[in-house]
Amino acid sequence: MANSGTAEFIRRHPTIVAGAALLTLIALAAIFAPLIAGDPLVFEPINRLRGPSNTFWLGTDSLGRDVYARMVYGARISLLVGLSVAFIAVLSGSLVGLLAGYFEKVDAVVMRLMDGIMAIPSILLAIALVALLGASVKVVIIAIAIPEIPRVTRLVRAVVLTVRGLPFVEAARSNGTRIAKLLRRHILPSTIAPLIVQATYICASAILTEAGLSFLGAGTPPEFPTWGNMIASSRLYLQIAPWTIFAPGICLALVVLAVNLLGDGLRDRLDPRIARRM
Amino acid sequence: MKTSRRKVLSAGLATAALAGIGAPYITRAQQKPPRQARMVPQGDLNVLDPIWTTQNMAAYHGAMMYDTLFGIDANFRPQPQMVGRTDISTDRKTYTFELRPGLKWHDGTAVTARDCVASLRRWQAKDGAGQHLFARVTDTPVVDEKTFRIVLSEPYGLLLDALAKTSTPLCVMMKAEIAATDPNTQITKHIGSGPFRFIESEYRPGSRVVYERNADYVPRSEPASGIAGGKRVLLDKVIWDIIPDAQTAASALMAGEVDFYELPPIDILPTLTAAPGIKVEVFNKLGSVGQVRLNHLHPPFNNLSARKAAQLAINQEDIQRAAVGNPAYYRTCGSHFACDSAMGVEDGSEVLMMKAPMAQRQARARELLKESGYDGKPIVVLHATNIHVMNQTVLVVAQQLRQVGFNVQLASSDWGGVVTRRANQNAPEQGGWNVFYTFSGGNSTASPISLFAHAATGRKAWFGWPENASIEQMRTEWALASGLEARRAVAQRLNKTMMDYVHDVKTGQWVQPHAYRGDRLRGFLPIPENIPWWNVERYA
Amino acid sequence: MLSYIARRLLGVIPVMLVVGIFVFSLLHLAPGDPAAIIAGDNATEANVARIRASLGLDRPLLEQFGSWGWATLRGDLGVSMFSNIAVTKLVEQRIGPTVSLALTTMLVAISVAITLGILAAWKAGSLLDRAVMALAVTGFSVPVFVVGYILVYFFALQWHWLPVQGYVPLSEGLWPWLRHLVLPSIALGMAYVALIARITRASMLEVLAEDYIRTASAKGVATLPMLLRHALKNAAVPIVTVIGIGVALLMSGVVITESVFNIPGVGRLVVDAISRRDYPIIQGVMVIFAAVYVIINLAIDILYSFIDPRIRYS
């Protein structure tokens, strides 16, 4: 019975399953990186730009670092960037959105603020932040997250505005239910589904944005591997040492693909209408 | 002769066209080649005042549109350029210069002695060598329209060398009213007397700079040599295309969209040379010298043993291999004044250049570090990530310092961030730093007084702020010494003192080949720290 | 209708105020010293200090903000700290390439994406649908600069069909102008195609499921023309919304694409300015970009209210 249930789930939601499986695989690699790969930081310059071999499965980069080890460890930071950005954006965005949607006075001020942030091109904002505050994983995460917040805020606010008018919420309100409880009990749950979907897209685009920032010289510090900065710092070697760019490039594409598949699947399953409108 | 050659050429190309190859090139080959060249320079020209800033690109611009009184020739000797006759008094304290005839500004007016004196005054306010010289200048009288003097309080053997220098800021001549601009304010009018005119209407900072031949320019009769001699302009137009992305610039050169790529990354040279017509050549034999600057104001590097530990930890070979790649283009070097230069002495460099196995050096470094009382506090290493050589070098330096027991913390940012932070004299935890890396041109490095980084005047010195009275005393002694041999002898003592004191740590020297369309251009002049476009000819 | 437009126009003021305060404080509160960069590598601290004073960077922050804000309101965005050229003039020099790239990209992307989206919706669940969607997701997953390099390698270096880099203004001829924009538009359009194709497909499917479409198809109206006439009209609102969001996406993408293809546009102007800490340019361009974004979205909102009058009152 359980087996046929699983099979049925796979048949009905192939994208969720494929995306989740791929992500699990990558996450496992990230978690068990020390067991399956060597040190991603140390190097001997004499070994630079070596092709794939028994010692270096995927060759070495321009400093002589092991591309395979960096690729595996890169999963850690790339996923960390993607997940943290999604987490920060969704958390702060939904908090602001809940408040804005519920309190009309807050709404006007906050939404103008959000419109303002949204109006500044996200990549320029991010480059400026990284350039001025220095490149660290923390700064990059914040720099990518800030421009995402307004979109989440808008989404949550829209849901809150819809839900607030529903009879059962009206009833609870007139019964004198405390605001915090009202928000938590009645309004928050309706926002969960679209938020999860939104979070997957933010995660995928954060990983890509980090690569773009690295290209522009404003990404995560090159010492610690992310797929983005591996691609960006190897772009010079596209012709002479293609392995330095293909390994992280394929990983990046795969993980963005996986997250997108998962997002699409969840969107169709959880709440088609609201998510699709966004 | 010419016609027949072209006929043959176009016949050959017509066959090629029939075969369906090289179609875009036919029309171009049949016409006379345009007398123009496009260069991808090392950076953007965003400041047009070669005195106000010491950015390299401003010096390039200066050499194009302005002229100098003297110029360094291929053997690094100063030769007259705008000056026709030089008289030196017997006490060697009065220099009389007479301008050669026919010098004209780009607006058509004649160049006067008054213009030159005003320009000298503005230049010396900004230039290290100029300041050193003018500390001994008592007067600069204008004698007549074409003649002026420099009067010294004591003989100064390097006077002509200073006026002839090729590195930034060049001693370029401007019109008197423009040279009257405060040296700390940018000039707003651009009128030179040099071999090329700057076309201001086509100037797009960050994108393109355009120069046209100055038809009024009268070159000297001597053949061109270095930045001296006859500057014969054989091109009508020179365009600088600013292309920041190396991959794109390389592709543009291979496709023939540009003719000259100044700083191709050495790693991709094999790709470039594989393309037909591209020639790779080194013009500046002295290249660049890398240095790790240690902050002398704060622990641990306010302590000599800690600095010596860093000196032992640095392995030039590994650094150069990672930063430059091909051993044909780099060398290890134990001189503070650029190896292969006239002052390239290596006295006292035994520690830095020690041939002992790395493990042995590292063991000794660890001992020294212990003696210094280093407590394992993180040392902040500034790390510019957007300049290839800097990025690679700093990553290697960080690993080498870690291997001897330093707790290295990389502060990564773009070069702009490093420039801002390196000026901060506070302790590292209050926005300062412990280590940063930069490189300077071998030619300017070769002079103990020209390069500000050689100064050891404490907080008034260059970033790192080394303070050492005997270094300062020897620098002056060097400038006042007469003759190459005497100066070399001072340089030997100076190099040893700087090595023992660990003024900074040299990381090696490398030359930067340029890549250009040898199938179109010829006649480049090897000049340190500049790319002149006179004498260059477009022949196809 | 008019009062709606007036209300929306007034709403622009606080938004731009937020942008101004945000951008200014970002630059001036964070460490960064244009004077040190201007002076060059061999400059003394005293030189740097004098340059700093000549640029007015040593004045109190509030004073700097006040004079900047007031000047900006009058349309004066200041002069570049490096080249001494007015920011408005620099932007004017650079706007042509950026607008050209944005327009061609949008044209390529929208035409390709809507076609793909409709095809996918029309044959929903088929192999064609899956192929289109797979393509869309892939387009979304590869960094713009990697796509750019690959395109250059084949189309410019191997086959010599198109130039590697650069930009030629339209005034020098339609073909030279277009030639230089083909590869950048494709590279930049990829992500954009993906986004619009997906949304088009989704909204088409939604509309296709509605009763009157089913009625129409039962009546035997030919499939594709029917699809276009009925469905696309109804799906227009969500598609236009996405194009609005896409404008922001495009602006970000332009920055990278301009670097890869060496297009002297506004994006590169500001990236260079950031790396040099040329404050007037950074501030000016950010404000201009933000204004453009706000105006486009305003236009789209007003457009909606024509397409679907219900929106006006909500």
PDB file of N, CA, C and O in Angstrom, chain B residues 396-422:
ATOM      1  N   VAL B 396      48.646  33.201  -1.970  1.00  0.00           N
ATOM      2  CA  VAL B 396      49.863  32.423  -1.693  1.00  0.00           C
ATOM      3  C   VAL B 396      50.553  32.965  -0.434  1.00  0.00           C
ATOM      4  O   VAL B 396      50.965  32.205   0.441  1.00  0.00           O
ATOM      5  N   VAL B 397      50.654  34.279  -0.345  1.00  0.00           N
ATOM      6  CA  VAL B 397      51.299  34.887   0.826  1.00  0.00           C
ATOM      7  C   VAL B 397      50.576  34.461   2.103  1.00  0.00           C
ATOM      8  O   VAL B 397      51.206  34.105   3.104  1.00  0.00           O
ATOM      9  N   ALA B 398      49.263  34.459   2.057  1.00  0.00           N
ATOM     10  CA  ALA B 398      48.482  34.062   3.236  1.00  0.00           C
ATOM     11  C   ALA B 398      48.847  32.648   3.653  1.00  0.00           C
ATOM     12  O   ALA B 398      49.104  32.369   4.833  1.00  0.00           O
ATOM     13  N   GLN B 399      48.897  31.753   2.673  1.00  0.00           N
ATOM     14  CA  GLN B 399      49.253  30.364   3.009  1.00  0.00           C
ATOM     15  C   GLN B 399      50.677  30.280   3.566  1.00  0.00           C
ATOM     16  O   GLN B 399      50.930  29.566   4.538  1.00  0.00           O
ATOM     17  N   GLN B 400      51.596  31.043   2.973  1.00  0.00           N
ATOM     18  CA  GLN B 400      52.989  30.974   3.444  1.00  0.00           C
ATOM     19  C   GLN B 400      53.120  31.532   4.855  1.00  0.00           C
ATOM     20  O   GLN B 400      53.875  30.996   5.672  1.00  0.00           O
ATOM     21  N   LEU B 401      52.404  32.591   5.157  1.00  0.00           N
ATOM     22  CA  LEU B 401      52.464  33.141   6.512  1.00  0.00           C
ATOM     23  C   LEU B 401      51.829  32.185   7.516  1.00  0.00           C
ATOM     24  O   LEU B 401      52.307  32.006   8.637  1.00  0.00           O
ATOM     25  N   ARG B 402      50.746  31.549   7.098  1.00  0.00           N
ATOM     26  CA  ARG B 402      50.091  30.584   7.992  1.00  0.00           C
ATOM     27  C   ARG B 402      51.030  29.441   8.316  1.00  0.00           C
ATOM     28  O   ARG B 402      51.078  28.959   9.447  1.00  0.00           O
ATOM     29  N   GLN B 403      51.788  29.008   7.311  1.00  0.00           N
ATOM     30  CA  GLN B 403      52.656  27.842   7.510  1.00  0.00           C
ATOM     31  C   GLN B 403      53.730  28.079   8.559  1.00  0.00           C
ATOM     32  O   GLN B 403      54.274  27.133   9.109  1.00  0.00           O
ATOM     33  N   VAL B 404      54.077  29.349   8.839  1.00  0.00           N
ATOM     34  CA  VAL B 404      55.085  29.585   9.883  1.00  0.00           C
ATOM     35  C   VAL B 404      54.449  30.028  11.188  1.00  0.00           C
ATOM     36  O   VAL B 404      55.145  30.392  12.130  1.00  0.00           O
ATOM     37  N   GLY B 405      53.125  30.012  11.257  1.00  0.00           N
ATOM     38  CA  GLY B 405      52.476  30.237  12.533  1.00  0.00           C
ATOM     39  C   GLY B 405      51.724  31.537  12.685  1.00  0.00           C
ATOM     40  O   GLY B 405      51.184  31.827  13.753  1.00  0.00           O
ATOM     41  N   PHE B 406      51.671  32.357  11.614  1.00  0.00           N
ATOM     42  CA  PHE B 406      50.834  33.555  11.708  1.00  0.00           C
ATOM     43  C   PHE B 406      49.377  33.145  11.593  1.00  0.00           C
ATOM     44  O   PHE B 406      49.023  32.264  10.814  1.00  0.00           O
ATOM     45  N   ASN B 407      48.547  33.824  12.391  1.00  0.00           N
ATOM     46  CA  ASN B 407      47.114  33.599  12.296  1.00  0.00           C
ATOM     47  C   ASN B 407      46.554  34.626  11.319  1.00  0.00           C
ATOM     48  O   ASN B 407      46.260  35.756  11.678  1.00  0.00           O
ATOM     49  N   VAL B 408      46.445  34.194  10.055  1.00  0.00           N
ATOM     50  CA  VAL B 408      46.127  35.151   8.990  1.00  0.00           C
ATOM     51  C   VAL B 408      44.623  35.301   8.803  1.00  0.00           C
ATOM     52  O   VAL B 408      43.895  34.321   8.745  1.00  0.00           O
ATOM     53  N   GLN B 409      44.200  36.553   8.736  1.00  0.00           N
ATOM     54  CA  GLN B 409      42.805  36.828   8.437  1.00  0.00           C
ATOM     55  C   GLN B 409      42.772  37.686   7.181  1.00  0.00           C
ATOM     56  O   GLN B 409      43.286  38.801   7.159  1.00  0.00           O
ATOM     57  N   LEU B 410      42.200  37.142   6.098  1.00  0.00           N
ATOM     58  CA  LEU B 410      42.171  37.901   4.852  1.00  0.00           C
ATOM     59  C   LEU B 410      41.014  38.899   4.870  1.00  0.00           C
ATOM     60  O   LEU B 410      39.896  38.538   5.205  1.00  0.00           O
ATOM     61  N   ALA B 411      41.313  40.145   4.562  1.00  0.00           N
ATOM     62  CA  ALA B 411      40.254  41.138   4.407  1.00  0.00           C
ATOM     63  C   ALA B 411      40.093  41.375   2.914  1.00  0.00           C
ATOM     64  O   ALA B 411      40.847  42.124   2.305  1.00  0.00           O
ATOM     65  N   SER B 412      39.114  40.702   2.317  1.00  0.00           N
ATOM     66  CA  SER B 412      38.954  40.747   0.861  1.00  0.00           C
ATOM     67  C   SER B 412      38.070  41.922   0.463  1.00  0.00           C
ATOM     68  O   SER B 412      37.080  42.217   1.125  1.00  0.00           O
ATOM     69  N   SER B 413      38.437  42.571  -0.606  1.00  0.00           N
ATOM     70  CA  SER B 413      37.616  43.644  -1.166  1.00  0.00           C
ATOM     71  C   SER B 413      38.141  43.918  -2.563  1.00  0.00           C
ATOM     72  O   SER B 413      39.056  43.251  -3.016  1.00  0.00           O
ATOM     73  N   ASP B 414      37.563  44.891  -3.246  1.00  0.00           N
ATOM     74  CA  ASP B 414      38.175  45.291  -4.512  1.00  0.00           C
ATOM     75  C   ASP B 414      39.388  46.174  -4.202  1.00  0.00           C
ATOM     76  O   ASP B 414      39.645  46.521  -3.050  1.00  0.00           O
ATOM     77  N   TRP B 415      40.130  46.544  -5.247  1.00  0.00           N
ATOM     78  CA  TRP B 415      41.347  47.334  -5.045  1.00  0.00           C
ATOM     79  C   TRP B 415      40.995  48.680  -4.402  1.00  0.00           C
ATOM     80  O   TRP B 415      41.740  49.197  -3.566  1.00  0.00           O
ATOM     81  N   GLY B 416      39.854  49.220  -4.780  1.00  0.00           N
ATOM     82  CA  GLY B 416      39.418  50.482  -4.187  1.00  0.00           C
ATOM     83  C   GLY B 416      39.306  50.381  -2.671  1.00  0.00           C
ATOM     84  O   GLY B 416      39.651  51.300  -1.932  1.00  0.00           O
ATOM     85  N   GLY B 417      38.836  49.241  -2.203  1.00  0.00           N
ATOM     86  CA  GLY B 417      38.723  49.018  -0.766  1.00  0.00           C
ATOM     87  C   GLY B 417      40.091  48.959  -0.106  1.00  0.00           C
ATOM     88  O   GLY B 417      40.297  49.489   0.994  1.00  0.00           O
ATOM     89  N   VAL B 418      41.047  48.315  -0.775  1.00  0.00           N
ATOM     90  CA  VAL B 418      42.406  48.228  -0.233  1.00  0.00           C
ATOM     91  C   VAL B 418      43.026  49.626  -0.167  1.00  0.00           C
ATOM     92  O   VAL B 418      43.634  50.006   0.835  1.00  0.00           O
ATOM     93  N   VAL B 419      42.840  50.397  -1.233  1.00  0.00           N
ATOM     94  CA  VAL B 419      43.413  51.747  -1.285  1.00  0.00           C
ATOM     95  C   VAL B 419      42.885  52.594  -0.131  1.00  0.00           C
ATOM     96  O   VAL B 419      43.618  53.351   0.492  1.00  0.00           O
ATOM     97  N   THR B 420      41.619  52.446   0.150  1.00  0.00           N
ATOM     98  CA  THR B 420      41.031  53.197   1.250  1.00  0.00           C
ATOM     99  C   THR B 420      41.585  52.737   2.592  1.00  0.00           C
ATOM    100  O   THR B 420      41.984  53.542   3.431  1.00  0.00           O
ATOM    101  N   ARG B 421      41.640  51.435   2.781  1.00  0.00           N
ATOM    102  CA  ARG B 421      41.986  50.922   4.099  1.00  0.00           C
ATOM    103  C   ARG B 421      43.472  51.021   4.399  1.00  0.00           C
ATOM    104  O   ARG B 421      43.860  51.197   5.545  1.00  0.00           O
ATOM    105  N   ARG B 422      44.312  50.912   3.363  1.00  0.00           N
ATOM    106  CA  ARG B 422      45.745  50.904   3.626  1.00  0.00           C
ATOM    107  C   ARG B 422      46.220  52.243   4.175  1.00  0.00           C
ATOM    108  O   ARG B 422      47.292  52.345   4.767  1.00  0.00           O
TER     109      ARG B 422
END
